[in-house]
Coordinates of C-alpha atoms in Angstrom, one line a residue:
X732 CA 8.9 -8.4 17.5
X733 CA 5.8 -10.1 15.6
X734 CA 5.5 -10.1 12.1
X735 CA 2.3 -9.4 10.1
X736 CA 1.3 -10.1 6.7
X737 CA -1.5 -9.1 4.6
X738 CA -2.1 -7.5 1.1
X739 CA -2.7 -3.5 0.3
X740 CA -5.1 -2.1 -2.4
X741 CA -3.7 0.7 -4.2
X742 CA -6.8 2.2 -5.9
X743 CA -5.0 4.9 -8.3
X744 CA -8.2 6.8 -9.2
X745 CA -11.7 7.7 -7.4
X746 CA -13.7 4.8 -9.2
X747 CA -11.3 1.9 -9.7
X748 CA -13.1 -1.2 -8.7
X749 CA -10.6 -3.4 -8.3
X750 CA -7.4 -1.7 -7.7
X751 CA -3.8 -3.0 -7.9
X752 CA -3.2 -5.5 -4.7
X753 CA 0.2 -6.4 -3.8
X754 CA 1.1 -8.4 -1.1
X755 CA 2.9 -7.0 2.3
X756 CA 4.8 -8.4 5.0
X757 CA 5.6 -6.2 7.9
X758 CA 8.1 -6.7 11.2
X759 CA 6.8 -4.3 14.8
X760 CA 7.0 -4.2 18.2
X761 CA 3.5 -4.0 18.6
X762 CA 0.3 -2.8 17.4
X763 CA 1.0 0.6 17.8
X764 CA 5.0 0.6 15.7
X765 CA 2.5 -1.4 13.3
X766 CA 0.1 1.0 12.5
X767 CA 3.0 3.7 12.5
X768 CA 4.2 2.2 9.5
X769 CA 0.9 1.8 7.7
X770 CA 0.8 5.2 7.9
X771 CA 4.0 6.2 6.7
X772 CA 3.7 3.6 3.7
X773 CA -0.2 5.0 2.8
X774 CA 1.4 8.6 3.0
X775 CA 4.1 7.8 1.1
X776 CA 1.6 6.3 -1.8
X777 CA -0.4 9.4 -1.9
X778 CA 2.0 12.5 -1.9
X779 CA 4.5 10.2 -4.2
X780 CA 2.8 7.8 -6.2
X781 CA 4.7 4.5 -7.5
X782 CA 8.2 3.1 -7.5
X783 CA 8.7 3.3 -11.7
X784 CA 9.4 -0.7 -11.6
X785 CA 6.7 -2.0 -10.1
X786 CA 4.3 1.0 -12.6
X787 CA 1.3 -1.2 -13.4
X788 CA -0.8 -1.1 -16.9
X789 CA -2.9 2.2 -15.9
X790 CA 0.5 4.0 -14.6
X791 CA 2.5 3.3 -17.7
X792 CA 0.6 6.3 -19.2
X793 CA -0.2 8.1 -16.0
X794 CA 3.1 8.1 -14.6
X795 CA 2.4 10.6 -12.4
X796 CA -0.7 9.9 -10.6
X797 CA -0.7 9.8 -7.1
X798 CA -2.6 7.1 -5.1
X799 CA -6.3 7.7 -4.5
X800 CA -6.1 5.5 -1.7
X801 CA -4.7 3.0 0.3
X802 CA -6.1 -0.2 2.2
X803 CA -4.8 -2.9 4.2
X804 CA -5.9 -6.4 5.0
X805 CA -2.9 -7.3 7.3
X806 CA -2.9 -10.3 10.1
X807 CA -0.4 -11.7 12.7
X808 CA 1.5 -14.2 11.4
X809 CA 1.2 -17.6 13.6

């Protein structure tokens, strides 16, 4: 098992220029299991939007916006 760690940008809306970055530390097998759960966790962001604790200022009164998109910057850890 490695274990990768990165950040994701949640951009909640077509034109947000800097988006809400939060920071992501993931366990696979290999590259493959890891871009599985990328995956799963952009889909998730998408069709369901946010966990109501971590709703940042722009969600608080768009609670329920979906993600506009997801990124990752992820790396193997050393």
């Amino acid at each position: 098992m490695k274990t990768y760690e990165g950040t994701m940008t949640i951009k909640w809306y077509k034109n947000d220029n800097g988006g809400d970055k939060r920071p992501l530390t993931l366990v696979a097998k290999d590259k493959l299991h890891l871009k599985e759960q990328l995956k799963s966790i952009r889909k998730c962001f998408i069709e369901f939007g946010d966990d109501p604790k971590q709703i940042p200022t722009y969600r608080k009164y768009n609670p329920d916006a979906r993600a506009y998109s997801v990124q990752f910057e992820i790396y193997e850890r050393k």
